[in-house]
Amino acid sequence: MNKIKTYEELLNKVSYCKNKIELREHPEKFNRGQIEERHILICGGPGCRASKGDKIAESFNEEITRLNLNDKVKVIITGCFGFCAKGPVIEIMPDKVFYIEVKEEDVRDIIENHILEGRVVERLLYEDKESKERIRVKEEIPFYKKQVKIALKNCGLIDPENMEEALAVGAYTALGKVLTSMSKEEVINEIKESGLRGRGGGGFPTGRKWEAAKRAEGEIKYVICNADEGDPGAFMDRAILEGDPNCVLEAMAICGYAIGANKGYIYIRAEYPLAVQRLKIAIDQARKLGLLGENILNSGFNFDIEIKYGAGAFVCGEATALIHSIEGLRGEPTMKPPRTSEKGLWQRPTCVNNVETFANISQIINNGAKWYNKIGAEKSTGTKVFALAGNINNVGLVEVPMGIPLKDIIYEIGGGVIDDKKLKAIQTGGPSGGCIPIDYLDLPIEYDTLTDIGSMMGSGGMIVMDEDNCMVDIAKFYLEFSVDESCGKCTPCRIGNKRILEIINDITNGRAKKEDLKKLESLCEVVKDSSLCGLGESAPNPVLSTLKFFKDEYEDHVVNKKCSAGVCKSLVKYEVTDSCIGCTKCLRACPVLCIKGELREKHIIDIDKCIRCGLCFEACPVKAIIKTSLGGEN
């Protein structure tokens, strides 16, 4: 493509490209009598790739070539569709038929029946849990019904490595609008009026952050995109960068214009190779078109973007630590003030936003602040992307309006708890968040409502826990992560969190005394109040929230030496019941040879030698081995 020199040329190019994928955006305009071309959209998210999504794409292309259908059928690997639980998933356009759990052996069936004969392959459609009816259209599946796509709007729709497809859905039109018809103040006011808050965890108003960076004195300023997504189980930013990288590049340029910056950096984990690859492709294509670089759209505005790699340090998700890492220094936070908007990268005014925050910007500019703040809640406008994980049927990536009740996400979108087990808690906010008990299922998901009960929005991890989860063990898991990831700069985080972990280890190992619970809570409050950065301050949150809502489990561990979920190894033992058939499978599975018994005779476990690994429990074909607590049966 030739360099685009003006906003008018950009709009013409967008209009030209739009025709190429109109059958994907507006399938209702077509039917089999009007158009022969078919687009097979294959999810390119990490979940579907892990389930051989790439191989399925290859199989489709081979079959299409074999049948001479190259002019009529195109295979496009898109960004993430979000429905990880049912992957690999594909969508055929303009028919708007959505297939789930597709395998390589299904490819020929889809081509021969659906593509050539127009017969939908019913067995690959989603089956409604209650009505048992097969659902053809993606948007009618319960997982998608209550979702509203803004940040993920183009993920699953376009080829993220094809600039023409990005332009077809309006990429860089918001930048063109800003450069030709809006002042810096107008851009910032639009973002302020939208009510957009930072999606990286803290929820600081984005417009106010931009305004502070604009007002800061200095001829040289910077824009940074924080793509250092480190929460366990979180993959929202990764999905956006893999599925629609141009929306982030465009937003960074808009931010640069608004605050007076000519240079941007994307700080991304080297652990995300596909996201890095697609960012590189998008940046290169944008430069060649003149949408990044010097004199963009003949406006006199210069802006370029460089990628910087992180090595996977969780603390580098904190803005000042991230900035130090870009500068080539150790990734450690610094005391605030001054804020990064005043003194950031190389002591210059710097605006730092995360990927999802930037993914909202162009649509706010194109559709207006009033459109955006009508979505969501009064103090938490727009949508939020969550990585839904844990003991839930529909694991995946969801984008919902702010203010949606927690129960709607768990039961309507998430499809409820696996095996219909009893829901115990929902953990939000990753290591910095907290565990929410089922008493709060009607709670609207907003920044302030989550903070009020001791949790937080965080970057968007949402992990579902059932009756088989031990809440003390959950707190221990997150605290171990925070201790491992501490940069060690401040004493409360470096030493305080270790002392907290030691107490929890004593609790889970049956060594703790009742007074240790008071020490635990007191120490958590000290670390929370005195740590240097937000990550250290929030590290005790999983402990404090579980102490608040599940104190009975802590007391059970301490007083009765009992783990009701049977998770804490030191508080459980395995016993062989009289239903043992003497098959010796448990004996052969035991790594420490603590099981004795002859063939067809009842076996015995030597409790003193047992390491409580549970392999015998899993190996027993007749469930003759039971797990009991040191304080009584579970």
XYZ file of C-alpha atoms in Angstrom:
634
model
C 0.000 0.000 0.000
C 1.139 3.546 -0.741
C 1.730 6.087 1.999
C -1.456 7.787 3.212
C -0.831 11.528 3.244
C -4.123 13.080 4.366
C -7.159 12.302 6.505
C -9.298 12.268 3.358
C -7.022 9.644 1.792
C -7.294 7.612 4.987
C -11.102 7.677 4.884
C -11.074 6.652 1.215
C -8.716 3.779 2.002
C -10.922 2.667 4.896
C -13.974 2.723 2.631
C -12.162 0.649 0.001
C -10.928 -1.919 2.529
C -14.300 -2.134 4.253
C -15.864 -3.851 1.254
C -13.394 -6.703 1.660
C -14.697 -7.823 5.032
C -18.222 -6.458 5.004
C -19.590 -9.989 4.948
C -18.014 -10.480 8.389
C -19.310 -7.261 9.940
C -22.727 -7.331 8.247
C -23.566 -10.918 7.310
C -27.256 -10.018 7.324
C -26.716 -8.261 3.973
C -25.848 -11.524 2.269
C -27.391 -14.906 1.596
C -26.330 -17.896 -0.446
C -27.971 -16.518 -3.539
C -26.065 -13.235 -3.477
C -22.526 -14.239 -2.562
C -20.442 -17.346 -3.061
C -17.332 -16.341 -1.111
C -16.913 -17.837 2.342
C -14.558 -16.774 5.124
C -13.579 -19.404 7.688
C -12.508 -17.527 10.808
C -10.349 -19.660 13.106
C -9.582 -18.571 16.667
C -5.890 -17.787 17.032
C -5.961 -17.428 20.814
C -3.490 -19.367 22.966
C -6.123 -21.878 24.112
C -7.212 -22.819 20.605
C -3.617 -22.882 19.366
C -2.772 -25.291 22.163
C -5.639 -27.494 20.906
C -4.102 -27.657 17.400
C -5.916 -24.648 15.949
C -2.971 -24.019 13.612
C -3.150 -27.598 12.324
C -6.869 -27.172 11.680
C -6.129 -24.053 9.600
C -3.549 -26.015 7.595
C -6.054 -28.811 7.031
C -8.657 -26.344 5.772
C -6.183 -24.796 3.336
C -5.128 -28.228 2.067
C -8.739 -29.270 1.522
C -9.601 -25.975 -0.163
C -6.640 -26.353 -2.541
C -7.523 -29.992 -3.248
C -11.057 -29.018 -4.267
C -9.992 -25.916 -6.243
C -11.886 -23.561 -3.925
C -9.154 -20.966 -3.372
C -11.152 -18.240 -5.133
C -14.282 -18.958 -3.116
C -13.092 -19.794 0.385
C -10.579 -17.948 2.568
C -9.142 -19.138 5.870
C -8.355 -16.352 8.353
C -6.630 -16.919 11.686
C -8.056 -14.185 13.907
C -7.513 -13.079 17.468
C -9.113 -14.792 20.448
C -12.858 -15.561 20.340
C -12.777 -15.915 24.128
C -14.611 -19.252 24.370
C -11.552 -21.208 25.520
C -13.632 -23.954 27.169
C -15.001 -25.058 23.792
C -11.963 -24.532 21.598
C -10.847 -24.817 18.935
C -13.726 -22.688 17.644
C -14.408 -21.398 14.139
C -17.009 -19.143 12.569
C -18.096 -19.303 8.936
C -19.149 -16.052 7.292
C -21.454 -14.756 5.937
C -23.476 -17.765 7.122
C -22.704 -16.756 10.719
C -22.408 -20.378 11.816
C -20.293 -21.032 14.891
C -18.622 -24.409 15.396
C -17.032 -25.573 18.658
C -14.475 -28.226 19.623
C -13.424 -28.646 16.004
C -10.829 -31.313 15.255
C -8.681 -31.961 12.204
C -10.903 -34.877 11.193
C -13.908 -32.498 11.086
C -12.412 -30.315 8.353
C -13.473 -32.436 5.377
C -17.000 -32.762 6.809
C -17.303 -28.956 7.129
C -16.008 -28.335 3.615
C -18.042 -31.038 1.870
C -21.287 -30.472 3.754
C -21.356 -26.843 4.821
C -19.280 -25.082 2.181
C -20.267 -27.146 -0.877
C -23.789 -28.286 0.006
C -24.980 -25.642 2.475
C -25.745 -28.221 5.166
C -24.758 -27.157 8.668
C -22.765 -29.776 10.581
C -25.150 -29.997 13.540
C -22.917 -32.123 15.779
C -20.333 -29.297 15.957
C -22.824 -26.664 17.090
C -23.149 -25.550 20.702
C -25.821 -27.497 22.624
C -27.899 -25.521 25.098
C -27.594 -27.070 28.556
C -31.312 -26.797 29.391
C -33.235 -27.028 26.107
C -30.703 -29.373 24.442
C -31.185 -27.366 21.257
C -28.259 -26.726 18.925
C -27.371 -23.028 18.555
C -25.895 -21.802 15.253
C -25.212 -18.137 15.935
C -22.408 -17.196 18.306
C -24.238 -14.234 19.849
C -27.145 -16.479 20.901
C -24.911 -18.757 22.982
C -25.271 -17.931 26.722
C -21.511 -17.342 26.990
C -21.780 -14.384 24.580
C -25.309 -13.077 25.245
C -24.481 -10.585 27.996
C -21.093 -9.576 26.671
C -20.488 -6.113 25.195
C -17.355 -5.855 23.064
C -15.345 -2.622 22.996
C -11.741 -3.496 23.814
C -12.180 -6.922 22.172
C -14.428 -5.655 19.375
C -12.147 -6.734 16.534
C -10.653 -9.840 18.159
C -12.102 -12.802 16.314
C -13.157 -10.603 13.386
C -9.990 -9.558 11.548
C -6.632 -10.976 10.545
C -4.372 -9.118 13.024
C -1.401 -9.250 10.651
C -3.280 -7.625 7.750
C -3.344 -3.818 7.800
C -6.094 -3.685 5.167
C -8.383 -5.592 7.519
C -7.489 -3.268 10.401
C -8.342 -0.278 8.208
C -11.572 -1.983 7.172
C -12.813 -1.798 10.768
C -11.788 1.855 11.103
C -8.231 1.714 12.432
C -6.539 5.149 12.624
C -9.739 7.080 11.766
C -9.860 8.322 15.374
C -6.254 9.514 15.042
C -7.150 11.263 11.798
C -10.140 12.927 13.458
C -8.001 14.099 16.356
C -5.215 15.503 14.170
C -7.549 17.363 11.823
C -10.408 18.616 13.975
C -9.611 18.459 17.690
C -7.328 20.437 19.960
C -5.278 18.752 22.656
C -7.656 20.082 25.279
C -10.680 18.732 23.417
C -9.145 15.269 23.223
C -8.404 15.212 26.940
C -11.855 16.559 27.815
C -13.461 13.830 25.704
C -11.553 11.162 27.609
C -12.378 12.819 30.948
C -16.087 13.052 30.123
C -16.163 9.408 29.078
C -15.338 8.396 32.647
C -12.708 5.889 31.452
C -10.599 4.640 34.347
C -7.309 2.745 34.155
C -7.853 -0.939 33.473
C -4.487 -1.991 34.899
C -5.590 -2.259 38.515
C -5.733 1.088 40.283
C -8.641 2.534 38.330
C -7.245 6.085 38.158
C -9.241 8.338 35.771
C -7.465 8.227 32.412
C -8.376 11.762 31.370
C -6.932 13.228 34.566
C -3.702 11.304 34.013
C -3.422 12.668 30.457
C -4.216 16.181 31.677
C -1.476 16.015 34.325
C 1.079 14.895 31.716
C 0.023 17.686 29.352
C 0.350 20.342 32.063
C 3.761 19.103 33.182
C 6.645 21.296 32.085
C 9.073 19.911 29.552
C 9.638 19.881 25.809
C 10.240 16.118 25.702
C 7.498 13.788 26.932
C 6.768 10.083 26.589
C 3.866 7.666 26.284
C 4.236 4.158 27.684
C 1.945 1.187 27.162
C 2.199 -1.203 30.091
C 1.848 -4.687 28.582
C 3.613 -6.417 31.476
C 0.659 -8.622 32.360
C 1.831 -10.729 35.279
C -1.208 -11.822 37.309
C -1.621 -15.612 37.500
C -4.429 -16.664 35.167
C -4.692 -13.291 33.398
C -4.383 -12.985 29.626
C -6.546 -9.979 28.667
C -3.789 -7.695 27.398
C -2.159 -10.563 25.542
C -5.416 -11.293 23.702
C -5.832 -7.653 22.633
C -2.267 -7.369 21.346
C -2.532 -10.684 19.501
C -5.966 -9.914 18.050
C -5.945 -6.164 17.327
C -2.519 -4.546 17.869
C -3.352 -1.441 15.814
C -5.995 -0.258 18.297
C -3.219 0.138 20.882
C -0.778 1.831 18.501
C -3.454 4.305 17.403
C -4.423 5.113 20.994
C -0.793 5.721 21.960
C -0.462 8.185 19.081
C -3.650 9.957 20.203
C -2.269 10.163 23.739
C 1.033 11.479 22.367
C -0.791 14.236 20.498
C -2.865 15.144 23.557
C 0.028 15.448 26.015
C 2.687 16.719 23.587
C 4.794 13.561 23.232
C 6.519 12.327 20.084
C 7.765 8.978 21.354
C 6.041 5.914 22.736
C 7.246 2.658 24.272
C 5.429 -0.648 24.633
C 6.828 -2.580 27.583
C 5.903 -6.205 26.970
C 6.957 -9.557 28.365
C 9.307 -11.493 26.133
C 7.159 -14.485 27.202
C 4.478 -13.295 24.734
C 6.183 -14.103 21.392
C 3.023 -13.994 19.252
C 1.971 -10.630 20.686
C 5.489 -9.293 20.064
C 5.473 -10.619 16.504
C 2.134 -9.000 15.706
C 3.139 -5.716 17.297
C 6.269 -5.636 15.151
C 4.232 -6.326 12.012
C 1.649 -3.667 12.898
C 4.280 -1.028 13.718
C 6.138 -1.724 10.469
C 2.934 -1.537 8.406
C 1.812 1.673 10.141
C 5.176 3.306 9.458
C 5.060 2.361 5.779
C 1.593 3.905 5.492
C 2.700 7.071 7.260
C 0.411 6.446 10.250
C 3.444 6.376 12.540
C 6.573 8.453 12.063
C 7.011 12.018 10.867
C 4.285 14.435 9.809
C 1.421 11.960 10.248
C -1.413 12.717 7.777
C 0.344 15.968 6.863
C -0.567 17.391 10.282
C 2.928 18.284 11.456
C 2.611 15.758 14.285
C 5.439 13.248 14.719
C 5.046 10.064 16.723
C 6.827 6.733 16.708
C 6.747 3.638 18.890
C 9.461 1.304 20.134
C 9.092 -2.093 21.808
C 10.931 -2.810 25.053
C 11.049 -6.298 26.551
C 10.466 -7.308 30.140
C 11.912 -10.479 31.647
C 8.753 -11.467 33.510
C 9.204 -9.605 36.803
C 5.796 -9.013 38.399
C 6.969 -5.815 40.088
C 7.634 -4.267 36.666
C 3.894 -3.939 36.252
C 4.234 -1.026 38.693
C 4.767 2.172 36.694
C 8.006 3.430 38.277
C 9.595 -0.037 38.290
C 8.621 -0.447 34.642
C 10.237 2.895 33.794
C 13.464 1.910 35.525
C 13.511 -1.321 33.527
C 13.136 0.583 30.242
C 16.040 2.800 31.326
C 18.188 -0.296 31.754
C 18.100 -0.177 35.548
C 16.894 -2.708 38.102
C 13.095 -2.894 38.084
C 12.350 -1.288 41.453
C 9.644 1.226 42.388
C 10.320 4.687 43.742
C 8.473 6.825 46.261
C 5.725 9.079 44.957
C 5.433 12.053 44.553
C 6.682 13.078 42.079
C 4.257 11.222 39.839
C 5.343 9.764 36.505
C 3.291 12.476 34.792
C 5.800 14.965 36.205
C 9.026 12.945 36.251
C 8.906 9.601 34.540
C 11.096 8.090 31.845
C 14.540 9.729 31.980
C 13.002 12.270 34.379
C 10.671 13.523 31.641
C 6.852 13.809 31.940
C 5.440 10.390 31.053
C 1.949 8.986 30.643
C 1.629 5.267 31.459
C -1.545 3.323 30.583
C -2.109 -0.389 30.187
C -3.183 -2.230 27.032
C -6.902 -2.491 27.801
C -7.121 1.202 28.707
C -5.634 2.159 25.344
C -7.961 -0.308 23.563
C -10.937 1.871 24.544
C -9.554 5.206 23.310
C -10.253 5.162 19.554
C -13.862 4.088 20.053
C -14.415 6.865 22.589
C -13.045 9.392 20.083
C -15.104 8.038 17.180
C -18.356 7.471 19.072
C -18.153 10.192 21.695
C -17.909 10.369 25.471
C -21.695 10.334 25.895
C -21.940 7.029 24.035
C -19.266 5.498 26.243
C -20.483 6.655 29.640
C -23.944 5.277 28.967
C -22.345 1.826 29.093
C -21.591 0.423 32.527
C -22.099 2.138 35.886
C -22.058 5.767 36.983
C -18.601 5.690 38.584
C -17.263 2.807 36.508
C -18.171 3.438 32.887
C -17.633 1.236 29.858
C -16.752 -2.435 29.901
C -14.162 -4.643 31.592
C -12.393 -7.681 30.199
C -12.046 -10.623 32.595
C -10.075 -13.830 32.279
C -12.546 -16.309 33.727
C -10.733 -19.316 35.141
C -10.768 -21.914 37.905
C -13.539 -24.400 38.664
C -16.017 -23.035 36.138
C -17.496 -24.641 33.038
C -16.912 -21.824 30.551
C -13.301 -20.884 31.070
C -12.372 -18.014 28.777
C -12.086 -14.332 28.049
C -15.193 -12.204 28.596
C -15.966 -8.516 28.190
C -18.939 -7.248 30.157
C -20.454 -3.862 31.050
C -19.290 -2.475 34.377
C -21.956 -2.906 37.039
C -23.002 -6.394 35.941
C -23.782 -8.602 38.960
C -21.144 -11.143 39.849
C -23.668 -14.002 39.631
C -24.408 -13.189 35.964
C -20.753 -13.706 35.096
C -20.491 -16.940 37.076
C -23.763 -18.623 36.153
C -24.991 -17.111 32.876
C -21.727 -16.409 31.069
C -19.521 -18.875 32.935
C -22.089 -21.676 32.919
C -21.756 -22.379 36.634
C -19.354 -24.482 38.670
C -17.874 -27.686 37.212
C -19.800 -30.860 38.150
C -22.437 -28.670 39.861
C -20.312 -28.444 42.974
C -21.005 -25.780 45.572
C -19.518 -22.362 44.798
C -17.329 -21.120 47.638
C -15.616 -17.911 46.487
C -14.490 -15.781 43.555
C -10.999 -14.321 43.567
C -10.546 -11.046 41.676
C -7.528 -8.826 41.174
C -4.835 -11.504 41.172
C -2.197 -11.449 43.957
C -3.286 -7.903 44.799
C -6.971 -8.774 45.093
C -9.178 -10.661 47.460
C -11.615 -13.564 47.735
C -15.308 -12.755 47.532
C -17.733 -15.145 49.292
C -21.062 -16.258 47.795
C -22.928 -13.789 50.034
C -21.865 -11.106 47.540
C -23.077 -12.773 44.330
C -25.467 -9.861 43.702
C -22.611 -7.375 44.009
C -22.280 -5.139 40.923
C -18.756 -5.339 39.499
C -17.338 -1.845 39.892
C -14.055 -0.390 41.127
C -15.454 0.975 44.372
C -17.754 -1.933 45.250
C -14.875 -4.408 45.006
C -12.548 -2.182 47.041
C -15.198 -1.763 49.731
C -15.248 -5.512 50.448
C -11.473 -5.917 50.469
C -10.868 -6.996 46.881
C -10.101 -5.019 43.735
C -10.673 -4.990 39.997
C -7.006 -5.499 39.216
C -6.139 -6.180 35.628
C -9.087 -8.565 35.318
C -8.312 -12.029 36.605
C -11.391 -13.807 37.973
C -10.843 -17.253 39.470
C -13.774 -19.373 40.630
C -13.386 -21.653 43.639
C -15.651 -24.465 44.805
C -16.111 -26.590 47.930
C -12.888 -28.498 47.208
C -10.761 -25.373 47.618
C -9.164 -24.502 50.965
C -9.216 -20.730 51.441
C -6.143 -20.785 53.681
C -4.286 -22.613 50.930
C -5.516 -20.066 48.377
C -4.163 -17.192 50.472
C -0.901 -19.105 50.806
C -0.662 -19.574 47.023
C -0.992 -15.868 46.268
C 1.306 -14.832 49.087
C 3.998 -17.258 47.887
C 3.741 -15.558 44.497
C 4.086 -12.072 46.021
C 7.058 -13.128 48.164
C 8.818 -14.649 45.148
C 8.149 -11.552 43.034
C 9.076 -8.908 45.618
C 11.886 -6.678 44.396
C 13.177 -6.469 47.976
C 13.653 -2.723 48.045
C 11.460 -1.975 51.062
C 11.537 -3.819 54.390
C 7.756 -4.251 54.895
C 7.388 -6.135 51.628
C 10.735 -7.941 51.666
C 10.543 -9.179 55.259
C 6.949 -8.568 56.343
C 5.394 -10.711 53.646
C 7.854 -13.516 54.441
C 6.797 -13.420 58.086
C 3.141 -13.551 57.003
C 3.916 -16.560 54.836
C 5.697 -18.274 57.732
C 2.589 -17.943 59.901
C 0.371 -19.308 57.131
C 2.759 -22.222 56.627
C 2.463 -22.953 60.348
C -1.340 -22.877 60.011
C -1.448 -25.251 57.048
C 1.072 -27.590 58.708
C -0.829 -27.784 61.997
C 1.818 -25.953 64.047
C 0.004 -22.661 64.678
C -1.603 -21.454 67.904
C -4.761 -19.409 68.205
C -2.842 -16.205 69.055
C -1.067 -16.531 65.692
C -4.275 -15.457 63.972
C -4.132 -12.052 65.701
C -0.438 -11.725 64.827
C -1.263 -12.593 61.215
C -3.937 -9.937 60.880
C -1.835 -7.290 62.630
C 1.201 -7.975 60.455
C -0.915 -7.825 57.276
C -2.151 -4.351 58.255
C 1.411 -3.144 58.933
C 2.652 -4.362 55.524
C -0.399 -2.868 53.830
C 0.160 0.544 55.439
C 3.935 0.835 55.091
C 5.091 -0.798 51.837
C 6.727 1.384 49.215
C 4.589 0.569 46.178
C 1.070 -0.564 45.391
C 2.127 -4.157 44.841
C 3.627 -4.428 48.318
C 0.664 -2.624 49.855
C -1.830 -4.994 48.267
C 0.101 -8.262 48.764
C -1.692 -9.002 52.101
C -5.147 -8.578 50.491
C -5.736 -12.304 49.790
C -4.909 -13.067 53.440
C -7.016 -10.247 54.881
C -10.036 -11.047 52.714
C -9.951 -14.763 53.554
C -9.496 -13.945 57.237
C -12.515 -11.673 57.043
C -14.877 -13.993 55.193
C -13.503 -17.472 55.961
C -12.115 -17.129 59.478
C -13.815 -20.384 60.466
C -11.472 -22.249 58.111
C -8.421 -20.642 59.722
C -9.732 -21.564 63.166
C -10.464 -25.106 62.027
C -6.846 -25.445 60.883
C -5.453 -23.973 64.105
C -7.777 -25.345 66.793
C -8.980 -28.647 65.306
C -5.973 -29.350 63.072
C -8.446 -29.944 60.291
C -8.595 -28.873 56.635
C -12.240 -29.338 55.653
C -11.367 -29.319 51.947
C -8.669 -31.938 52.446
C -6.087 -29.820 50.637
C -3.438 -29.104 53.280
C -1.285 -32.249 53.214
C -0.031 -32.051 56.769
C -3.601 -32.089 58.067
C -4.871 -35.099 56.118
C -4.201 -38.814 56.077
C -5.149 -41.639 53.735
C -6.758 -44.856 54.903
C -7.689 -48.091 53.120
C -11.268 -49.239 53.770
C -12.707 -52.740 53.767
C -13.857 -52.339 50.159
C -10.248 -52.799 48.998
C -10.010 -55.586 46.371
C -6.242 -55.982 46.669
C -5.515 -55.020 43.063
C -2.124 -53.477 44.094
C -2.630 -50.380 41.905
C -2.213 -48.108 44.926
C 0.928 -49.984 45.962
C 2.462 -49.520 42.520
C 1.516 -45.841 42.436
C 3.106 -44.990 45.791
C 6.463 -43.182 45.263
C 7.737 -43.915 48.807
C 6.571 -47.556 49.068
C 4.547 -46.945 52.220
C 1.699 -49.295 51.186
C 1.848 -52.983 52.059
C -0.414 -55.875 51.047
C -0.697 -59.050 49.050
C -2.673 -59.552 45.854
C -6.436 -59.807 46.553
C -5.920 -58.851 50.188
C -6.694 -55.558 51.926
C -3.748 -53.167 51.809
C -2.413 -50.991 54.636
C -0.848 -47.520 54.496
C 2.037 -46.724 56.848
C 0.967 -43.237 57.999
C 4.417 -42.354 59.335
C 6.053 -42.913 55.938
C 3.202 -41.468 53.833
C 4.023 -38.138 52.147
C 0.317 -37.481 51.406
C 0.821 -37.084 47.668
C -2.620 -38.576 46.944
C -1.448 -40.829 44.100
C -2.905 -43.906 45.801
C -6.230 -42.108 46.199
C -6.302 -41.354 42.468
C -5.126 -44.834 41.437
C -7.709 -46.859 43.375
C -10.309 -48.169 40.871
C -12.961 -48.917 43.519
C -12.544 -45.788 45.691
C -11.456 -47.920 48.638
C -8.976 -45.298 49.815
C -10.451 -42.350 51.696
C -8.955 -39.044 52.690
C -9.544 -38.084 56.306
C -8.442 -35.187 58.466
C -6.189 -35.371 61.483
C -9.077 -33.653 63.224
C -11.795 -35.934 61.889
C -13.307 -37.062 58.576
C -13.653 -34.512 55.770
